[in-house]
Short mmCIF file of C-alpha atoms in Angstrom, two decimals:
data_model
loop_
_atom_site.label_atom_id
_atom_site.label_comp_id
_atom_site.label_asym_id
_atom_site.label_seq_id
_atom_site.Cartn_x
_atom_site.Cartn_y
_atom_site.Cartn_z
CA UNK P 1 20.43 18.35 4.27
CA UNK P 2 16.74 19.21 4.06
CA UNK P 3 14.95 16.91 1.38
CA UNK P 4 11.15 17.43 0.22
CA UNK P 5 9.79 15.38 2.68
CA UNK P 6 11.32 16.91 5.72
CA UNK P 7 11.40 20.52 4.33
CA UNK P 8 7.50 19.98 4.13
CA UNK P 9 7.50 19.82 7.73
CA UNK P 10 10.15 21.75 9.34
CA UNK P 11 13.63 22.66 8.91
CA UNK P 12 14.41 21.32 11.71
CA UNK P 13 16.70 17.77 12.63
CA UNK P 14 14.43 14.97 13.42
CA UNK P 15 15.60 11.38 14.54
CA UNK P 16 13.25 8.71 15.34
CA UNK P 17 13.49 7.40 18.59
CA UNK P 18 11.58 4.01 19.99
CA UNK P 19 8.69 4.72 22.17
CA UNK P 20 9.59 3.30 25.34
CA UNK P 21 13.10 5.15 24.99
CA UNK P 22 14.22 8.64 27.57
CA UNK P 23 15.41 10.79 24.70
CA UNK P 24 17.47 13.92 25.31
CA UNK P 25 16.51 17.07 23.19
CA UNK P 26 19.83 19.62 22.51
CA UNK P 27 19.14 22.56 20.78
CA UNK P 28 21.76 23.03 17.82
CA UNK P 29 22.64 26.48 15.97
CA UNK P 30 22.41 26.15 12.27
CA UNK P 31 26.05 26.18 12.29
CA UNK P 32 26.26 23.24 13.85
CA UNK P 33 24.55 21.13 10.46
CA UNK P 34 26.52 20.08 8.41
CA UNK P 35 26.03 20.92 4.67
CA UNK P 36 23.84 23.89 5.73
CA UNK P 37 25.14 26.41 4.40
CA UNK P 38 25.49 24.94 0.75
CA UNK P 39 22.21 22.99 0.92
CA UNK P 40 19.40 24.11 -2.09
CA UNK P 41 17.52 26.14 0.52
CA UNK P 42 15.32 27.76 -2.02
CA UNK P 43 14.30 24.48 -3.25
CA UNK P 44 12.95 23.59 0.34
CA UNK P 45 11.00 26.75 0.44
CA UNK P 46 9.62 26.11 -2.85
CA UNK P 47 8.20 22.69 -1.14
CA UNK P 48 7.69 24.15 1.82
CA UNK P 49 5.23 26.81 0.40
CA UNK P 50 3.30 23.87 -1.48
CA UNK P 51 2.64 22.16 1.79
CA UNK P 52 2.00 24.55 4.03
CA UNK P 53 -1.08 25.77 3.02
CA UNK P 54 -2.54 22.60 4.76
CA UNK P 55 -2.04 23.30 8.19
CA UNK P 56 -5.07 25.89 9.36
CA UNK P 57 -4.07 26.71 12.84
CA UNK P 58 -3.95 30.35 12.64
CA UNK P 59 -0.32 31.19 13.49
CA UNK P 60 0.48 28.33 10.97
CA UNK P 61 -1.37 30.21 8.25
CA UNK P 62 0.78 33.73 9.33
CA UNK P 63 3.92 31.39 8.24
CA UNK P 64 2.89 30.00 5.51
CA UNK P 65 1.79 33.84 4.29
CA UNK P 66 5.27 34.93 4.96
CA UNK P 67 6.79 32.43 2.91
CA UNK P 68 5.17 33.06 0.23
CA UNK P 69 5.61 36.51 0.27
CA UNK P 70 9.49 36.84 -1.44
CA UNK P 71 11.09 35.88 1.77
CA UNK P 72 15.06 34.52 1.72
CA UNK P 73 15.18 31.03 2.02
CA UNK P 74 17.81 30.75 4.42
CA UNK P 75 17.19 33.52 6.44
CA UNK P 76 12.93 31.77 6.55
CA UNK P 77 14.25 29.07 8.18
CA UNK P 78 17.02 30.10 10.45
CA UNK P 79 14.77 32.95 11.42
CA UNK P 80 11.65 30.88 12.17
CA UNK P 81 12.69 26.88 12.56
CA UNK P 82 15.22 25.73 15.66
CA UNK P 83 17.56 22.53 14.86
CA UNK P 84 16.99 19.86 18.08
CA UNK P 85 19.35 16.95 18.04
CA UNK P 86 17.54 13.75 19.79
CA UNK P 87 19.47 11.36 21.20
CA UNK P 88 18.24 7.99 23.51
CA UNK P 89 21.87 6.08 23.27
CA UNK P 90 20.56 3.83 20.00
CA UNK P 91 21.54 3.81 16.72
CA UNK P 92 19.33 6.79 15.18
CA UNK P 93 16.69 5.74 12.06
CA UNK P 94 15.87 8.30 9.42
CA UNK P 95 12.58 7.50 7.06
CA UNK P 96 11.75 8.66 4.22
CA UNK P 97 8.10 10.30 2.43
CA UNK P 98 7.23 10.64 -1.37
CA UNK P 99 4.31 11.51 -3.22
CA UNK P 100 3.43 9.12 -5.75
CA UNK P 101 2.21 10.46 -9.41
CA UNK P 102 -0.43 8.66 -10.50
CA UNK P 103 -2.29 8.77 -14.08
CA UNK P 104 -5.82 9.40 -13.66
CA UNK P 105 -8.67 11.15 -14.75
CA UNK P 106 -11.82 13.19 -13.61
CA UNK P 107 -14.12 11.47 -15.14
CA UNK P 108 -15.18 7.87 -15.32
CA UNK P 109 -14.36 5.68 -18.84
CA UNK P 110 -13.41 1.97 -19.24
CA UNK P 111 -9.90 2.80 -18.76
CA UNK P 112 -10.53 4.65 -15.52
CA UNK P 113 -12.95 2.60 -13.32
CA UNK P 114 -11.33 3.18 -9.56
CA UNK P 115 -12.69 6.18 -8.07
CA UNK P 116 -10.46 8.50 -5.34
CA UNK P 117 -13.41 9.37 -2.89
CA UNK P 118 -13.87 12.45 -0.64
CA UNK P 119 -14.51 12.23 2.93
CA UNK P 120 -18.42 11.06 3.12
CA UNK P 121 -20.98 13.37 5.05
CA UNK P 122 -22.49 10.52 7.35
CA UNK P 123 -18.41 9.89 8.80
CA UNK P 124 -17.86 10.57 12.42
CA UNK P 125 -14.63 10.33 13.48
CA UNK P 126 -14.04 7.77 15.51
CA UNK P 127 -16.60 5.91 14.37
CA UNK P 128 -16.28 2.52 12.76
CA UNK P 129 -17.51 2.82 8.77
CA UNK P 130 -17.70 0.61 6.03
CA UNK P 131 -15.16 -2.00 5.40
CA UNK P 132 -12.75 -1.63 2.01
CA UNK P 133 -15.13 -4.32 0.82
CA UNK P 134 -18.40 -2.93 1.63
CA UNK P 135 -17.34 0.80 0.13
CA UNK P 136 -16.28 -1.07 -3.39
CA UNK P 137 -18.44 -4.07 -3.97
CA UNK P 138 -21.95 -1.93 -2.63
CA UNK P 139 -23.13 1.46 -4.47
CA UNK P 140 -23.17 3.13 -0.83
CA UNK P 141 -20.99 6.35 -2.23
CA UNK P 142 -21.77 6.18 -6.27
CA UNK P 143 -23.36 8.89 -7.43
CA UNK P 144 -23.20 11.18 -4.85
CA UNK P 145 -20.43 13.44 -6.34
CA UNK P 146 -17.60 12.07 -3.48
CA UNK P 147 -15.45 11.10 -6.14
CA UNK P 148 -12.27 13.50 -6.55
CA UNK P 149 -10.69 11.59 -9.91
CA UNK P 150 -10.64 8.27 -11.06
CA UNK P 151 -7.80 5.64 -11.43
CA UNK P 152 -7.05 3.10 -13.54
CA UNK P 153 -5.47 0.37 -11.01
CA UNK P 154 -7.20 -0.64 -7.86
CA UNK P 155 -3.48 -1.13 -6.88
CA UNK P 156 -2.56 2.38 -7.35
CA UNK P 157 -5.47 3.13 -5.53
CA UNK P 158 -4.55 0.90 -2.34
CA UNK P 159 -0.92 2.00 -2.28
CA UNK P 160 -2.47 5.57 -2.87
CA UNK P 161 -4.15 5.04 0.36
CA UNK P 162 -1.11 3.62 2.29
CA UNK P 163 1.00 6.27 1.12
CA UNK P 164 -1.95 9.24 2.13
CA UNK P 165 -1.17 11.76 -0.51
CA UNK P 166 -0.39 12.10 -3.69
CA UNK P 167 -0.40 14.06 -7.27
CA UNK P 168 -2.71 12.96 -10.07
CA UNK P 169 -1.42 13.29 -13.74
CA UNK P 170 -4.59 14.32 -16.04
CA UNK P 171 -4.56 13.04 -19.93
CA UNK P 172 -3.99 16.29 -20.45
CA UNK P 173 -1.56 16.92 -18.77
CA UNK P 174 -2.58 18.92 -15.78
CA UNK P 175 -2.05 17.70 -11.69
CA UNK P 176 -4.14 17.95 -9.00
CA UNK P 177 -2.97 17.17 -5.99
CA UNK P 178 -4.59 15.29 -2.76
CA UNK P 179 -4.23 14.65 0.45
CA UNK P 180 -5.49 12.65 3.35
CA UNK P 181 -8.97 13.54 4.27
CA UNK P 182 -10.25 10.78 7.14
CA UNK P 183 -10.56 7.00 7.27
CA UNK P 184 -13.41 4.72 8.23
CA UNK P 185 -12.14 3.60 11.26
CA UNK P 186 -10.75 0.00 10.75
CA UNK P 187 -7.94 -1.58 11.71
CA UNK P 188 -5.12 -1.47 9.28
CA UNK P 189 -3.53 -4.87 7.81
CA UNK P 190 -0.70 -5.82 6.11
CA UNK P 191 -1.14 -7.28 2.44
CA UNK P 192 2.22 -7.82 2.77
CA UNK P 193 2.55 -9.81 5.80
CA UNK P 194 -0.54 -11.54 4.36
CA UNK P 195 1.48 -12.99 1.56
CA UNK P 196 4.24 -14.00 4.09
CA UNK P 197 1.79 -15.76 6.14
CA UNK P 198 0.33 -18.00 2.90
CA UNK P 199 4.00 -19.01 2.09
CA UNK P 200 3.52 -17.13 -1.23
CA UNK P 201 7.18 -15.07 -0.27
CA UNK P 202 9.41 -14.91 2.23
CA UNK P 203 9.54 -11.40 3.61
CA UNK P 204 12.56 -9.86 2.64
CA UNK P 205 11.04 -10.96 -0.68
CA UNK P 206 8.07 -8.21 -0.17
CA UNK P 207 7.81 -4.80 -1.31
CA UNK P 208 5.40 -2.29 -3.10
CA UNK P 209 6.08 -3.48 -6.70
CA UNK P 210 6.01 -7.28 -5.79
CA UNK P 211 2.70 -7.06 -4.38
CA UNK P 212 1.69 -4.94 -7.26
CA UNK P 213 2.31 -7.38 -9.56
CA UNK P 214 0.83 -10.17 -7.53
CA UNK P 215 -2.21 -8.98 -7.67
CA UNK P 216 -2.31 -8.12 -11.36
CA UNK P 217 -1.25 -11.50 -11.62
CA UNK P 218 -4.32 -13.03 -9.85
CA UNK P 219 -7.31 -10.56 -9.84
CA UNK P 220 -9.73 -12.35 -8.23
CA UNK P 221 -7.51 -13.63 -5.38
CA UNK P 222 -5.88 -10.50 -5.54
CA UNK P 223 -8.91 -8.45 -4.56
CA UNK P 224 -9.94 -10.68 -1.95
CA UNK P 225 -6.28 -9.90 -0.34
CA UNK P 226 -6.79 -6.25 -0.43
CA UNK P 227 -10.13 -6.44 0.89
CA UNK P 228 -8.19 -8.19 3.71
CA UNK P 229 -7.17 -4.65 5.09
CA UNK P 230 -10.07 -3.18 6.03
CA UNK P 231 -8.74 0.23 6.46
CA UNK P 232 -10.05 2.92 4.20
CA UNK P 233 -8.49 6.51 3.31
CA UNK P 234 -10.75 9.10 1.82
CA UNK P 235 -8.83 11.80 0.42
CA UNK P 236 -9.38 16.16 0.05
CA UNK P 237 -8.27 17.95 -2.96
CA UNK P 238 -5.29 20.17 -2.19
CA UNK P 239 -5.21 23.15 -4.86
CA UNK P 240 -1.33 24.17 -4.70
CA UNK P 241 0.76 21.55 -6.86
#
């Protein structure tokens, strides 16, 4: 029952539920799940304990310690988790969360020209910042050591962003991992929609690889549609992989 993505989070049962919707919350015993008690429990800790280290509230970090420290699976989450069943009378949605792996490096070379930038010094939140265009086609951010790794695909980069987090395969071999930092504080826009609207696809036609390949298809038209979405993640290195 518990998968990476939600284990990351919490143990507990979430449902999405639409905005304008009355949901009722029912609190559940563990018994009440089913699969529970044959799930891979120390598999979710094992996430768990990867994540966790990036929430800093203070009770948070008390957790996380615990975890870490040879606790039971099972008894982690049944001891410190609570199962709530949400309900608003429609047809309940699950979604899903990955972490792309990516092959990249730390430092620039002709195969790896896209940087992965930190958050830059001069961003307020809440403030609008430069545009996707501005940050890659000006030298506003070069050279003052903001760059984390470096990419080979301004693709992998964009979906990078889209996604928020993700793990970083080294030539070597070795990961790092990151994780969503800020953003400049643009509107975000569908590339995808974007393609719709030119008649290029229909839309159940769209998806992550079509795009992909779209683009590599057509680089120069192809970076004028990214630059379309304006919206721009900077990332943070997270050390636990």
């Amino acid at each position: 029952m518990i998968r990476q993505g939600l284990a990351g989070i919490c143990s507990a049962l979430l449902l999405a539920v639409p905005a304008m919707a009355e949901p009722t919350y029912t609190f559940l015993d563990y018994s009440d799940l089913d699969g529970w008690a044959a799930d891979d429990h120390d598999a979710a800790l094992t996430v768990f304990t990867n994540t966790c280290g990036d929430i800093t509230r203070p009770e948070w970090v008390r957790l996380c310690a615990f975890a870490k420290d040879g606790a039971s699976a099972r008894d982690f989450f049944e001891t410190f988790f609570q199962p709530v069943l949400i309900e608003d009378g429609e047809p309940m949605l699950f979604t899903g969360y990955y972490e792309p792996e990516i092959a990249g490096a730390l430092t620039q070379s002709e195969v790896y020209q896209y940087p992965i930038y930190r958050v830059p010094p001069d961003l307020v939140n809440g403030r609008t910042y430069l545009s996707r265009r501005e940050i890659d086609e000006t030298d506003a951010l070069k050279n003052k050591s903001l760059e984390i790794a470096w990419l080979a695909d301004p693709v992998d980069l964009f979906f990078l962003q889209v996604q928020g987090s993700g793990r970083i395969r080294l030539p070597n071999g070795d990961v790092i991992r990151v994780g969503y930092g800020g953003k400049n504080g643009r509107e975000y826009s569908s590339i995808g929609q974007a393609l719709v609207a030119r008649g290029i696809y229909k839309s159940h036609q769209v998806s992550a690889d079509v795009i992909r390949s779209w683009v590599r298809q057509n680089p120069e038209e192809g970076q004028r549609l990214l630059w379309q979405n304006e919206s721009y993640v900077f990332f943070r290195e997270v050390n636990e992989v």
